[in-house]
C-alpha positions as protocol buffer text, in pm:
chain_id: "A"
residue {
  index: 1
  type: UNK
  ca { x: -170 y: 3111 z: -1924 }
}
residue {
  index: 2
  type: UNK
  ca { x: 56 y: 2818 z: -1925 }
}
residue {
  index: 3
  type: UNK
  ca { x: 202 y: 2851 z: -1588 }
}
residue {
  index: 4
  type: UNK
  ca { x: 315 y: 2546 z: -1399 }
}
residue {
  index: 5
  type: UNK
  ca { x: 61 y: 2498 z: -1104 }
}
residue {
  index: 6
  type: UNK
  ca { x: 236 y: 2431 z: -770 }
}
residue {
  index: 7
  type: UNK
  ca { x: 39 y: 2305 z: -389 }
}
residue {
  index: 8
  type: UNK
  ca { x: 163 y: 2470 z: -99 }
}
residue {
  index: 9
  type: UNK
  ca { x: 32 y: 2289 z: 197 }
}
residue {
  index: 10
  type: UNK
  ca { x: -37 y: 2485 z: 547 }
}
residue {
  index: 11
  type: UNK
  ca { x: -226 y: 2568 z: 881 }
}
residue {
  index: 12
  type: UNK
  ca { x: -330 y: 2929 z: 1022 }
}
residue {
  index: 13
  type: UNK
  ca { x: -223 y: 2779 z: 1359 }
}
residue {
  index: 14
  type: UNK
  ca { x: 146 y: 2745 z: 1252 }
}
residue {
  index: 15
  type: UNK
  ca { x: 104 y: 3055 z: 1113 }
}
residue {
  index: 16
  type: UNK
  ca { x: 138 y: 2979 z: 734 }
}
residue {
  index: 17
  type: UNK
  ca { x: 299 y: 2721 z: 537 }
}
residue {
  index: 18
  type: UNK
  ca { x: 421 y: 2354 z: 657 }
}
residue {
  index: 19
  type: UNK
  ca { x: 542 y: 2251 z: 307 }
}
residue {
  index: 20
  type: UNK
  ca { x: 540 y: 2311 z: -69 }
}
residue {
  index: 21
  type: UNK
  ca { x: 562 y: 2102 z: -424 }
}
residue {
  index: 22
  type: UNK
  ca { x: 853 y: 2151 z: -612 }
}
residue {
  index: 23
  type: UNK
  ca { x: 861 y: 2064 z: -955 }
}
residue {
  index: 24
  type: UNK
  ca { x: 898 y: 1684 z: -951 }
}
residue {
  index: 25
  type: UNK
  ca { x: 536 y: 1706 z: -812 }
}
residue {
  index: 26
  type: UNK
  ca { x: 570 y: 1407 z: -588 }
}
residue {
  index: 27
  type: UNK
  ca { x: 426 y: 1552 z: -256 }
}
residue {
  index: 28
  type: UNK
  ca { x: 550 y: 1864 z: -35 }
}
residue {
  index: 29
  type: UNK
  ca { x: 882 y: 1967 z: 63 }
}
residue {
  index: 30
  type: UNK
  ca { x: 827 y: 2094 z: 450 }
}
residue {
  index: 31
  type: UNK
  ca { x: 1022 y: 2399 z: 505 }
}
residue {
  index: 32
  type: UNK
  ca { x: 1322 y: 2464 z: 760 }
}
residue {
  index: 33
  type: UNK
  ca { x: 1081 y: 2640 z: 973 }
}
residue {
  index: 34
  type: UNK
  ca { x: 908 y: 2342 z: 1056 }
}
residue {
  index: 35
  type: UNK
  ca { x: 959 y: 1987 z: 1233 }
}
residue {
  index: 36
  type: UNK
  ca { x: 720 y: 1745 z: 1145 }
}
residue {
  index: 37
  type: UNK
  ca { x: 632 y: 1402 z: 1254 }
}
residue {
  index: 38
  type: UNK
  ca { x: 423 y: 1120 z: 1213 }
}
residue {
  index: 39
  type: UNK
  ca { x: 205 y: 952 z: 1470 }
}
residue {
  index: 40
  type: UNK
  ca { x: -27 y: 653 z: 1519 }
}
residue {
  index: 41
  type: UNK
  ca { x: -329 y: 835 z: 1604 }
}
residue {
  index: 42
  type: UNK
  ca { x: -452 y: 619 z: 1821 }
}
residue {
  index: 43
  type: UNK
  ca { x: -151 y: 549 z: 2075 }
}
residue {
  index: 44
  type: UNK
  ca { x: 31 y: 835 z: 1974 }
}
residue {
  index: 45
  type: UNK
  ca { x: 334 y: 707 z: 1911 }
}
residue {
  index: 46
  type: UNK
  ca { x: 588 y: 762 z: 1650 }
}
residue {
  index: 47
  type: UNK
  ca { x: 497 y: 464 z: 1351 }
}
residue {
  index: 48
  type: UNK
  ca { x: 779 y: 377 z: 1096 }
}
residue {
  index: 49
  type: UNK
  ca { x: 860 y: 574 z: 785 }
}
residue {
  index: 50
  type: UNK
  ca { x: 636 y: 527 z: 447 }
}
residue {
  index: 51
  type: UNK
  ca { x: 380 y: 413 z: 713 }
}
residue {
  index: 52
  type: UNK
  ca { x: 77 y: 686 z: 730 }
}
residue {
  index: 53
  type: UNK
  ca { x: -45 y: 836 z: 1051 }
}
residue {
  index: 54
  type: UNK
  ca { x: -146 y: 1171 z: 1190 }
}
residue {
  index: 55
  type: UNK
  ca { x: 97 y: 1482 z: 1141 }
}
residue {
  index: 56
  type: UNK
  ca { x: 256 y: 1646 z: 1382 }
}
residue {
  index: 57
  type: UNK
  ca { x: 460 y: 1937 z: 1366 }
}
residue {
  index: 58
  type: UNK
  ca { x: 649 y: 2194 z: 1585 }
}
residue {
  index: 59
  type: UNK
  ca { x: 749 y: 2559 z: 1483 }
}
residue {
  index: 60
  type: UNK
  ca { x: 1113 y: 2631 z: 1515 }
}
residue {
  index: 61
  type: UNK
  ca { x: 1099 y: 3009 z: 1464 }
}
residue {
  index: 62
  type: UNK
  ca { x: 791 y: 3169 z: 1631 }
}
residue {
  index: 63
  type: UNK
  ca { x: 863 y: 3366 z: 1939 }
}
residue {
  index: 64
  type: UNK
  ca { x: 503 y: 3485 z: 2044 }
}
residue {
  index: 65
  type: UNK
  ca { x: 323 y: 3142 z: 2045 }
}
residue {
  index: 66
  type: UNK
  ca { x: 509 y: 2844 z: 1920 }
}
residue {
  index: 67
  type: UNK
  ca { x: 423 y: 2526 z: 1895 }
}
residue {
  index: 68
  type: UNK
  ca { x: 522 y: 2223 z: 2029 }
}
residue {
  index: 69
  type: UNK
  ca { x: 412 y: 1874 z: 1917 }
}
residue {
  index: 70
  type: UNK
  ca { x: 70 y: 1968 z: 1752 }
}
residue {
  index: 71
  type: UNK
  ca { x: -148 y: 1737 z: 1637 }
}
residue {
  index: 72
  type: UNK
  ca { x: -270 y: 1863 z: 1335 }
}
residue {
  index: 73
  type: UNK
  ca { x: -541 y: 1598 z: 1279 }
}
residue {
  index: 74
  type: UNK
  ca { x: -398 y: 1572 z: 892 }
}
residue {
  index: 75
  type: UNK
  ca { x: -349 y: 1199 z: 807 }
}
residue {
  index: 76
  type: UNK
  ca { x: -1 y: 1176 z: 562 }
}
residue {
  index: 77
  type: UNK
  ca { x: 299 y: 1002 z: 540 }
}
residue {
  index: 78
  type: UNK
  ca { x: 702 y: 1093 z: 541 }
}
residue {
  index: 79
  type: UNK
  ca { x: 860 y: 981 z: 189 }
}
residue {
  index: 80
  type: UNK
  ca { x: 1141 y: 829 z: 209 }
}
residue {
  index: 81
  type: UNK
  ca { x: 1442 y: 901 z: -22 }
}
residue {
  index: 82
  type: UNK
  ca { x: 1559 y: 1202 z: -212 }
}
residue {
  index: 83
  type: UNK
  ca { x: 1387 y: 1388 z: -439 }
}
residue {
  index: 84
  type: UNK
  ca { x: 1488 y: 1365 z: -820 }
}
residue {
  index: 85
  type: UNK
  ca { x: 1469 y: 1768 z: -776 }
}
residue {
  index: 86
  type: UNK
  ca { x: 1798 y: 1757 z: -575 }
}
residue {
  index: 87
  type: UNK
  ca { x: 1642 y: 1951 z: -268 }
}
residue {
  index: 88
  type: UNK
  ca { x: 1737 y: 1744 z: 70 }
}
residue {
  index: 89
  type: UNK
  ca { x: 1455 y: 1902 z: 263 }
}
residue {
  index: 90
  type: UNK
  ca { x: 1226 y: 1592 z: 401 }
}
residue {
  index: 91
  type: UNK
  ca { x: 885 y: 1559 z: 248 }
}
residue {
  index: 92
  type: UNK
  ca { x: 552 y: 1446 z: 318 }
}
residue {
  index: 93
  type: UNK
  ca { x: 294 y: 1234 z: 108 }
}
residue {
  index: 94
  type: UNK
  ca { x: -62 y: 1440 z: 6 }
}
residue {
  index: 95
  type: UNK
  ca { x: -311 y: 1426 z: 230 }
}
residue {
  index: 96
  type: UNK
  ca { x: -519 y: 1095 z: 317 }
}
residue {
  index: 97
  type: UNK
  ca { x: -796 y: 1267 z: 496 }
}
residue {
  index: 98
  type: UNK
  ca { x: -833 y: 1370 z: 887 }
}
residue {
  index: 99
  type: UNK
  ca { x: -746 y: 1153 z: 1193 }
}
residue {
  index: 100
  type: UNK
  ca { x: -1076 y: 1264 z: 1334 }
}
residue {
  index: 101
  type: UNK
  ca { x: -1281 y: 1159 z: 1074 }
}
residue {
  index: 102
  type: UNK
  ca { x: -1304 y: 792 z: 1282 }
}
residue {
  index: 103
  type: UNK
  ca { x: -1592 y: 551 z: 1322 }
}
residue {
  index: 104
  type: UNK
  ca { x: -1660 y: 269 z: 1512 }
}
residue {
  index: 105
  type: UNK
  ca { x: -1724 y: -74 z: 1352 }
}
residue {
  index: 106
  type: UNK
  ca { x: -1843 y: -400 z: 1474 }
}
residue {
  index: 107
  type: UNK
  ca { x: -1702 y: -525 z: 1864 }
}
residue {
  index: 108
  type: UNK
  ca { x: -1630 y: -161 z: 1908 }
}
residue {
  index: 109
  type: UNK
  ca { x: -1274 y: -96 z: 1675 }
}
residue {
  index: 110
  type: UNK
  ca { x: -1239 y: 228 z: 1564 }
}
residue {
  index: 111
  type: UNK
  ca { x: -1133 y: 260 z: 1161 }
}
residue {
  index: 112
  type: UNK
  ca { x: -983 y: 549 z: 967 }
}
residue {
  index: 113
  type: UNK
  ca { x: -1066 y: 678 z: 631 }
}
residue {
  index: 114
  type: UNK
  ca { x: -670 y: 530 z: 557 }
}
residue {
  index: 115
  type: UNK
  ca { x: -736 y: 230 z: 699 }
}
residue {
  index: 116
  type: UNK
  ca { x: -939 y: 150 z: 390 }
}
residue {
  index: 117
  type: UNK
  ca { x: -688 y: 377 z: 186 }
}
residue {
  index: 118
  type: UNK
  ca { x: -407 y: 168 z: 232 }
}
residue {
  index: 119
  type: UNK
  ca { x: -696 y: -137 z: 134 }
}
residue {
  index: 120
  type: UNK
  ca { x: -793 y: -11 z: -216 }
}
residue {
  index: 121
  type: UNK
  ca { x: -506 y: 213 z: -334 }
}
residue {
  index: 122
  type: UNK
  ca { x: -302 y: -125 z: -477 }
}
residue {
  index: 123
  type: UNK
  ca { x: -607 y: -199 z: -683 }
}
residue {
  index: 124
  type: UNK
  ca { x: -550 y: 19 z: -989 }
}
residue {
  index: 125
  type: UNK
  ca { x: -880 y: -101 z: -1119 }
}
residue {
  index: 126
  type: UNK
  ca { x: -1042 y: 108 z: -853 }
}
residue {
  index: 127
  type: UNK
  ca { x: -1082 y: 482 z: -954 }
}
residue {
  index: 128
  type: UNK
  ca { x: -1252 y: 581 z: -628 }
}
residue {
  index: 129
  type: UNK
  ca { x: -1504 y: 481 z: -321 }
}
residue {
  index: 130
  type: UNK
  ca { x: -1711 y: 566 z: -13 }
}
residue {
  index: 131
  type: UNK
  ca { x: -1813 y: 335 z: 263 }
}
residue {
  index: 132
  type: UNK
  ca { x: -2169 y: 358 z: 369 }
}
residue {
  index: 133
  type: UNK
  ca { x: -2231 y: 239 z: 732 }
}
residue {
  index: 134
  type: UNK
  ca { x: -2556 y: 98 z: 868 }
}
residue {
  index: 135
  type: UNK
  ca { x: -2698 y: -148 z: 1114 }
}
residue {
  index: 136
  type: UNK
  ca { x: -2888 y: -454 z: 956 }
}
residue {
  index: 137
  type: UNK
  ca { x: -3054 y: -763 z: 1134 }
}
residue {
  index: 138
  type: UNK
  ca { x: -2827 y: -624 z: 1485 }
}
residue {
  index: 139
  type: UNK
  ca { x: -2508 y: -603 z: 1302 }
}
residue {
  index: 140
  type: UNK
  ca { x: -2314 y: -344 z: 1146 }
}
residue {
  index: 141
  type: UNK
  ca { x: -2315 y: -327 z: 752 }
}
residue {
  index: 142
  type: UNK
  ca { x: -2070 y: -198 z: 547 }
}
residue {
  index: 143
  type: UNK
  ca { x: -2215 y: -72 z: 192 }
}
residue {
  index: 144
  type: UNK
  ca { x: -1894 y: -21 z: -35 }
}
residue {
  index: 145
  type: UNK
  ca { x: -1987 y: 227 z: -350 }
}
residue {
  index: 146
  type: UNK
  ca { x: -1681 y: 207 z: -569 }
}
residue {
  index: 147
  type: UNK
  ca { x: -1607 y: 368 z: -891 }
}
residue {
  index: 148
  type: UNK
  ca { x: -1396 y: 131 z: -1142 }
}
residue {
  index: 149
  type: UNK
  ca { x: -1299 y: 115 z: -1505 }
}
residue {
  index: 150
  type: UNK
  ca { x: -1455 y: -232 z: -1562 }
}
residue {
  index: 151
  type: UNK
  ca { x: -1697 y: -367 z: -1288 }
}
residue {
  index: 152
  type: UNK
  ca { x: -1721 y: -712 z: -1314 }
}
residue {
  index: 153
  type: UNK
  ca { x: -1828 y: -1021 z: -1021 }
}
residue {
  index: 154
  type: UNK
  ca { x: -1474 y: -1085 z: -1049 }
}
residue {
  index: 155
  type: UNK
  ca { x: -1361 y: -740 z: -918 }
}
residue {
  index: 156
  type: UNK
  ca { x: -1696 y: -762 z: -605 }
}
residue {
  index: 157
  type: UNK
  ca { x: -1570 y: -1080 z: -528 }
}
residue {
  index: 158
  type: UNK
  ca { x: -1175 y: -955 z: -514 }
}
residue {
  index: 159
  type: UNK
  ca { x: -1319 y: -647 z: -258 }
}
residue {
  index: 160
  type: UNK
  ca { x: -1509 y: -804 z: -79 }
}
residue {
  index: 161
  type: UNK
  ca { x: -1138 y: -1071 z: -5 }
}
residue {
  index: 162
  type: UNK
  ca { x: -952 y: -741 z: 40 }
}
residue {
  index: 163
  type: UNK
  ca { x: -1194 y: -658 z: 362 }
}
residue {
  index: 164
  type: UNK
  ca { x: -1115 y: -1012 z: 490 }
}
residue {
  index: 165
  type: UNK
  ca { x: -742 y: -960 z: 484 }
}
residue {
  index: 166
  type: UNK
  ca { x: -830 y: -706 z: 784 }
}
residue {
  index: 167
  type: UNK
  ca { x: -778 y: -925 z: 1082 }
}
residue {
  index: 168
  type: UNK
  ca { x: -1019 y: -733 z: 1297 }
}
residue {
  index: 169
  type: UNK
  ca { x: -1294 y: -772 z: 1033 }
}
residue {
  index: 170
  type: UNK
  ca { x: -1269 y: -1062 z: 987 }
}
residue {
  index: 171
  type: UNK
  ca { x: -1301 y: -1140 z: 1349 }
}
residue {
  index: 172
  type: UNK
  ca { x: -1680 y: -907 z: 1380 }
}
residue {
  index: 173
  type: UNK
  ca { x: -1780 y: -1115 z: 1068 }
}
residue {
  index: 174
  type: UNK
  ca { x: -1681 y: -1474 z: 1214 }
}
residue {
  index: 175
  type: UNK
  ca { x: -1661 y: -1465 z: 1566 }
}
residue {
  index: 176
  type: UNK
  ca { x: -1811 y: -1141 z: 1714 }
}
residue {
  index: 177
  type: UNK
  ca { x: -2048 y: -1183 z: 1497 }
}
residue {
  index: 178
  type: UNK
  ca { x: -2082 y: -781 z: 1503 }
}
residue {
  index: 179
  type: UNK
  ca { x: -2062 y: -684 z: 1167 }
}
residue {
  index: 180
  type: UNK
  ca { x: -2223 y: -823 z: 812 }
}
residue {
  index: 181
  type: UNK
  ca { x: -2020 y: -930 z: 546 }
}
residue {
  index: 182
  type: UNK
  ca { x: -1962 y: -607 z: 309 }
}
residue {
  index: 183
  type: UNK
  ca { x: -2130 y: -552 z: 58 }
}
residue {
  index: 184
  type: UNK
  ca { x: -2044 y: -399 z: -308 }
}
residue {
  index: 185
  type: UNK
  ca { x: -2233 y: -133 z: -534 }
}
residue {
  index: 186
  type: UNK
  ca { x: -2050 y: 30 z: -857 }
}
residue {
  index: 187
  type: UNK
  ca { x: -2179 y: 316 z: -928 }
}
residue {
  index: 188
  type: UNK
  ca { x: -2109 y: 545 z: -1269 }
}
residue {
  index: 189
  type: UNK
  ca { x: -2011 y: 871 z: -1143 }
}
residue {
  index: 190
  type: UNK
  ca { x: -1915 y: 1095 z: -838 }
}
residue {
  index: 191
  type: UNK
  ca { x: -2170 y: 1224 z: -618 }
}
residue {
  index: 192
  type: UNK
  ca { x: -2172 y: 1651 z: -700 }
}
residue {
  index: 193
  type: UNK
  ca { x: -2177 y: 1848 z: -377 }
}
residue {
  index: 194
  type: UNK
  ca { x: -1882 y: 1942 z: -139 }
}
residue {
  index: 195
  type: UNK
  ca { x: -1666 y: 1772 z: 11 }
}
residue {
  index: 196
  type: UNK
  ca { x: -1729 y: 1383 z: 6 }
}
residue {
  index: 197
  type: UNK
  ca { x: -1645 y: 1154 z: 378 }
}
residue {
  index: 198
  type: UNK
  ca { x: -1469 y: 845 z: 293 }
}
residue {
  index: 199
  type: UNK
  ca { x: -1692 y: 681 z: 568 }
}
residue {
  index: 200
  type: UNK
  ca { x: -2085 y: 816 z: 590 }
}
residue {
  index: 201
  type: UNK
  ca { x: -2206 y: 671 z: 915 }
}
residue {
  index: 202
  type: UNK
  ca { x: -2573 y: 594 z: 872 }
}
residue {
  index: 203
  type: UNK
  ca { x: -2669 y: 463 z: 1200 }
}
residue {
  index: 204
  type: UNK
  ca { x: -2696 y: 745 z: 1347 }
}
residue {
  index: 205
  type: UNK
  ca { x: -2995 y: 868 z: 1199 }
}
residue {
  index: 206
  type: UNK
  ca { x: -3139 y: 559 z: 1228 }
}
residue {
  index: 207
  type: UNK
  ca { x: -3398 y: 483 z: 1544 }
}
């Protein structure tokens, strides 16, 4: 019909909506109702803003059952600035996935589906991944599908650096000696199905 399409973003526990679009489109307004904050989700303390980390928010008008400092397992980001749309409510970025969607990889670190995020999303070339991770010859192995405009050696090659610029990689593939170099495989097109895991941990099924 022509109507401009806007996200509203939200949790039953809170008892409805956290935030909302406006018509710059550039993430979610979070309403007066609301106090939100952004954790590490590991130590659980506040990290900087722009930085992502787990959301959590407290209700500042519910009576019955408020709540206080919930971890809403949501991993996102506070923008910083004004919006060009004039409100001066704070906002927060779009979703990056869930803080409890964690795996453990090589000498026993435990990695986010951002941590790789915040790896691949200033690579433009890159349309879209998955990790796959198994266990080959005792090691972990990280199988990186990845959806680009124009695969190429060049671009395997430039991935493959981008995992080294993780120190703690780097230190299961050279000195733990816990985890296999990563390897690369472009693939055409998006899986069909529901909802796709940034990481698929293999090893589990395996004996």
């Amino acid at each position: 019909l022509g109507g401009e399409v806007y996200i509203n973003y939200g949790l039953n526990e809170v008892g409805g909506g956290i935030g909302s679009e406006c018509k710059i489109h550039k993430g979610y307004h979070v309403f007066p109702s609301v106090h939100v904050e952004i954790v590490n989700p590991k130590t659980r303390e506040p990290v900087d803003i722009e930085e992502y980390g787990e959301l959590v928010v407290t209700t500042l008008n519910r009576e019955a059952m408020p709540l206080i400092r919930y971890r809403t397992g949501d991993m996102t980001r506070l923008i910083d600035g004004d919006c060009d749309c004039g409100l001066k409510l704070p906002r927060i970025d779009y979703l990056k996935g869930r803080a409890d969607d964690k795996v453990v990889i090589g000498a026993a670190e435990k990695y986010y589906p951002i941590n790789f995020d915040l790896l691949f999303d200033p690579m433009p070339e890159i349309k879209d991944y998955w990790i796959e991770i198994s266990t080959r010859n005792e090691k972990d192995a990280l199988l990186v599908h990845v959806l680009a405009d124009k695969p190429s050696k060049k671009l395997e090659q430039k991935i493959i650096e981008k995992f080294y610029t993780m120190d703690s990689i780097k230190i299961d593939i050279e000195t733990t000696k816990t985890l296999n170099v990563p390897e690369v495989v472009f693939i055409d097109k998006l899986p069909k199905g529901g909802k796709r895991r940034r990481l698929v941990d293999k090893r589990k099924f395996l004996k």
